[in-house]
């Protein structure tokens, strides 16, 4: 069993959260994506945030932006990579998946308050990807809701 990678997410409470996650060496073509945010790991009941596969970048959820193989140089030229990954050369061919995550502002605002006014809140998240019938947790970690002033 491979352990999931750790990724800390810092998200401002009073605005939508968006990010693009890069998976080097895998192409998630046809995969189903799911991520949840909960107060604690293994917390029963409904998730605070439940993201599923979407195709529209303006819809809350997880979107497969790109999945395929090309040379590192081609990925860079297309804007999919910002530079040559460690241990690789520009002429090396590699699979790559880019997953966009969007959490709407209303969802961020509805998350529970921190114990003290003005404090950040730490929750937990993970992402499962199902491909070819096999479900696997790829990422997990703290989900920090950052307190703010302007609503």
mmCIF file of C-alpha atoms in Angstrom:
data_model
loop_
_atom_site.group_PDB
_atom_site.id
_atom_site.type_symbol
_atom_site.label_atom_id
_atom_site.label_comp_id
_atom_site.label_asym_id
_atom_site.label_seq_id
_atom_site.Cartn_x
_atom_site.Cartn_y
_atom_site.Cartn_z
ATOM 1 C CA UNK A 1 0.000 0.000 0.000
ATOM 2 C CA UNK A 2 1.270 3.440 -0.916
ATOM 3 C CA UNK A 3 0.574 6.188 1.576
ATOM 4 C CA UNK A 4 -1.196 9.300 0.296
ATOM 5 C CA UNK A 5 0.830 12.434 -0.238
ATOM 6 C CA UNK A 6 0.430 15.257 2.261
ATOM 7 C CA UNK A 7 -0.803 18.654 1.093
ATOM 8 C CA UNK A 8 -1.767 21.477 3.427
ATOM 9 C CA UNK A 9 -4.479 23.761 2.089
ATOM 10 C CA UNK A 10 -4.769 27.356 3.329
ATOM 11 C CA UNK A 11 -8.099 28.885 2.261
ATOM 12 C CA UNK A 12 -9.493 32.319 3.109
ATOM 13 C CA UNK A 13 -12.931 32.154 4.737
ATOM 14 C CA UNK A 14 -14.544 35.124 2.960
ATOM 15 C CA UNK A 15 -13.763 34.231 -0.664
ATOM 16 C CA UNK A 16 -13.892 31.284 -3.051
ATOM 17 C CA UNK A 17 -10.928 28.914 -2.937
ATOM 18 C CA UNK A 18 -9.329 27.690 -6.158
ATOM 19 C CA UNK A 19 -6.138 25.805 -6.853
ATOM 20 C CA UNK A 20 -4.626 23.506 -9.466
ATOM 21 C CA UNK A 21 -2.964 20.305 -8.276
ATOM 22 C CA UNK A 22 -0.282 18.689 -10.437
ATOM 23 C CA UNK A 23 0.114 14.885 -10.525
ATOM 24 C CA UNK A 24 3.328 13.991 -12.357
ATOM 25 C CA UNK A 25 3.668 10.482 -13.794
ATOM 26 C CA UNK A 26 -0.045 9.613 -13.963
ATOM 27 C CA UNK A 27 -2.832 10.342 -16.437
ATOM 28 C CA UNK A 28 -6.253 10.276 -14.763
ATOM 29 C CA UNK A 29 -8.175 9.955 -18.039
ATOM 30 C CA UNK A 30 -11.740 8.851 -17.286
ATOM 31 C CA UNK A 31 -11.207 8.978 -13.515
ATOM 32 C CA UNK A 32 -13.779 9.955 -10.899
ATOM 33 C CA UNK A 33 -12.550 12.580 -8.435
ATOM 34 C CA UNK A 34 -13.797 13.199 -4.897
ATOM 35 C CA UNK A 35 -12.537 15.284 -1.979
ATOM 36 C CA UNK A 36 -14.053 15.996 1.411
ATOM 37 C CA UNK A 37 -13.332 18.342 4.300
ATOM 38 C CA UNK A 38 -14.260 17.246 7.834
ATOM 39 C CA UNK A 39 -13.648 18.508 11.362
ATOM 40 C CA UNK A 40 -11.600 15.403 12.199
ATOM 41 C CA UNK A 41 -10.340 12.377 10.312
ATOM 42 C CA UNK A 42 -12.930 9.561 10.225
ATOM 43 C CA UNK A 43 -15.598 11.993 11.492
ATOM 44 C CA UNK A 44 -19.008 10.368 10.854
ATOM 45 C CA UNK A 45 -21.907 12.076 9.134
ATOM 46 C CA UNK A 46 -22.023 14.543 6.301
ATOM 47 C CA UNK A 47 -18.803 16.218 5.216
ATOM 48 C CA UNK A 48 -18.454 19.985 5.710
ATOM 49 C CA UNK A 49 -17.320 20.220 2.085
ATOM 50 C CA UNK A 50 -18.019 17.463 -0.458
ATOM 51 C CA UNK A 51 -16.418 17.941 -3.870
ATOM 52 C CA UNK A 52 -17.124 15.660 -6.813
ATOM 53 C CA UNK A 53 -16.116 15.575 -10.473
ATOM 54 C CA UNK A 54 -17.291 18.587 -12.501
ATOM 55 C CA UNK A 55 -16.519 19.843 -16.002
ATOM 56 C CA UNK A 56 -17.245 23.572 -15.634
ATOM 57 C CA UNK A 57 -14.415 25.607 -14.036
ATOM 58 C CA UNK A 58 -16.986 27.899 -12.359
ATOM 59 C CA UNK A 59 -18.769 25.008 -10.612
ATOM 60 C CA UNK A 60 -17.774 23.905 -7.118
ATOM 61 C CA UNK A 61 -15.923 20.604 -7.330
ATOM 62 C CA UNK A 62 -12.903 18.877 -8.848
ATOM 63 C CA UNK A 63 -12.177 19.220 -12.556
ATOM 64 C CA UNK A 64 -9.728 17.224 -14.637
ATOM 65 C CA UNK A 65 -8.067 20.039 -16.579
ATOM 66 C CA UNK A 66 -5.542 17.847 -18.381
ATOM 67 C CA UNK A 67 -4.544 14.186 -18.491
ATOM 68 C CA UNK A 68 -2.015 12.902 -20.989
ATOM 69 C CA UNK A 69 1.599 12.242 -21.876
ATOM 70 C CA UNK A 70 4.125 14.466 -23.611
ATOM 71 C CA UNK A 71 7.744 15.458 -23.312
ATOM 72 C CA UNK A 72 8.606 17.732 -20.418
ATOM 73 C CA UNK A 73 9.479 20.434 -22.967
ATOM 74 C CA UNK A 74 6.027 20.107 -24.565
ATOM 75 C CA UNK A 75 4.310 20.294 -21.145
ATOM 76 C CA UNK A 76 6.303 23.457 -20.394
ATOM 77 C CA UNK A 77 5.521 24.999 -23.803
ATOM 78 C CA UNK A 78 1.799 24.310 -23.251
ATOM 79 C CA UNK A 79 1.897 25.926 -19.796
ATOM 80 C CA UNK A 80 1.186 22.669 -17.964
ATOM 81 C CA UNK A 81 4.554 22.666 -16.154
ATOM 82 C CA UNK A 82 6.531 25.701 -15.020
ATOM 83 C CA UNK A 83 9.926 24.027 -15.258
ATOM 84 C CA UNK A 84 11.812 20.753 -15.584
ATOM 85 C CA UNK A 85 10.960 18.468 -12.617
ATOM 86 C CA UNK A 86 13.825 17.183 -10.474
ATOM 87 C CA UNK A 87 15.434 14.074 -11.944
ATOM 88 C CA UNK A 88 14.011 14.635 -15.423
ATOM 89 C CA UNK A 89 15.232 16.187 -18.634
ATOM 90 C CA UNK A 90 13.361 18.383 -21.094
ATOM 91 C CA UNK A 91 13.273 15.523 -23.617
ATOM 92 C CA UNK A 92 11.858 12.951 -21.181
ATOM 93 C CA UNK A 93 8.278 11.830 -21.781
ATOM 94 C CA UNK A 94 5.963 11.775 -18.782
ATOM 95 C CA UNK A 95 2.293 11.462 -17.989
ATOM 96 C CA UNK A 96 0.705 14.431 -16.255
ATOM 97 C CA UNK A 97 -2.674 15.220 -14.735
ATOM 98 C CA UNK A 98 -3.850 18.650 -13.641
ATOM 99 C CA UNK A 99 -6.824 18.746 -11.263
ATOM 100 C CA UNK A 100 -8.607 22.008 -10.526
ATOM 101 C CA UNK A 101 -10.300 22.422 -7.151
ATOM 102 C CA UNK A 102 -12.990 25.042 -6.517
ATOM 103 C CA UNK A 103 -14.863 25.721 -3.272
ATOM 104 C CA UNK A 104 -17.454 28.461 -3.602
ATOM 105 C CA UNK A 105 -17.469 31.501 -1.326
ATOM 106 C CA UNK A 106 -20.805 30.499 0.253
ATOM 107 C CA UNK A 107 -19.339 27.119 1.218
ATOM 108 C CA UNK A 108 -16.235 28.727 2.732
ATOM 109 C CA UNK A 109 -18.372 31.186 4.701
ATOM 110 C CA UNK A 110 -20.584 28.361 6.029
ATOM 111 C CA UNK A 111 -17.685 26.443 7.602
ATOM 112 C CA UNK A 112 -17.802 26.383 11.411
ATOM 113 C CA UNK A 113 -16.190 29.241 13.320
ATOM 114 C CA UNK A 114 -12.892 28.877 15.135
ATOM 115 C CA UNK A 115 -12.994 28.595 18.938
ATOM 116 C CA UNK A 116 -11.868 32.213 19.265
ATOM 117 C CA UNK A 117 -12.960 35.147 17.116
ATOM 118 C CA UNK A 118 -10.186 36.048 14.690
ATOM 119 C CA UNK A 119 -8.434 32.687 14.955
ATOM 120 C CA UNK A 120 -7.798 30.358 12.047
ATOM 121 C CA UNK A 121 -9.591 26.999 12.008
ATOM 122 C CA UNK A 122 -7.852 23.718 11.183
ATOM 123 C CA UNK A 123 -9.975 21.021 9.555
ATOM 124 C CA UNK A 124 -8.862 17.940 7.587
ATOM 125 C CA UNK A 125 -9.261 16.956 3.944
ATOM 126 C CA UNK A 126 -8.408 14.181 1.533
ATOM 127 C CA UNK A 127 -8.838 13.382 -2.150
ATOM 128 C CA UNK A 128 -9.801 10.012 -3.581
ATOM 129 C CA UNK A 129 -9.417 9.200 -7.248
ATOM 130 C CA UNK A 130 -11.149 6.183 -8.774
ATOM 131 C CA UNK A 131 -9.708 4.942 -12.034
ATOM 132 C CA UNK A 132 -10.443 1.604 -13.659
ATOM 133 C CA UNK A 133 -12.650 0.659 -10.700
ATOM 134 C CA UNK A 134 -9.825 1.066 -8.161
ATOM 135 C CA UNK A 135 -10.349 3.785 -5.528
ATOM 136 C CA UNK A 136 -7.245 5.289 -3.938
ATOM 137 C CA UNK A 137 -6.541 8.186 -1.594
ATOM 138 C CA UNK A 138 -3.946 10.355 -3.359
ATOM 139 C CA UNK A 139 -3.710 13.391 -1.069
ATOM 140 C CA UNK A 140 -4.573 14.272 2.517
ATOM 141 C CA UNK A 141 -3.736 16.888 5.091
ATOM 142 C CA UNK A 142 -4.782 19.896 7.126
ATOM 143 C CA UNK A 143 -7.336 22.282 5.649
ATOM 144 C CA UNK A 144 -6.772 25.659 7.274
ATOM 145 C CA UNK A 145 -9.600 28.181 7.127
ATOM 146 C CA UNK A 146 -7.901 31.557 7.458
ATOM 147 C CA UNK A 147 -9.763 34.245 9.371
ATOM 148 C CA UNK A 148 -10.290 37.546 7.616
ATOM 149 C CA UNK A 149 -11.658 41.027 8.069
ATOM 150 C CA UNK A 150 -13.421 42.020 4.842
ATOM 151 C CA UNK A 151 -16.533 39.974 4.094
#
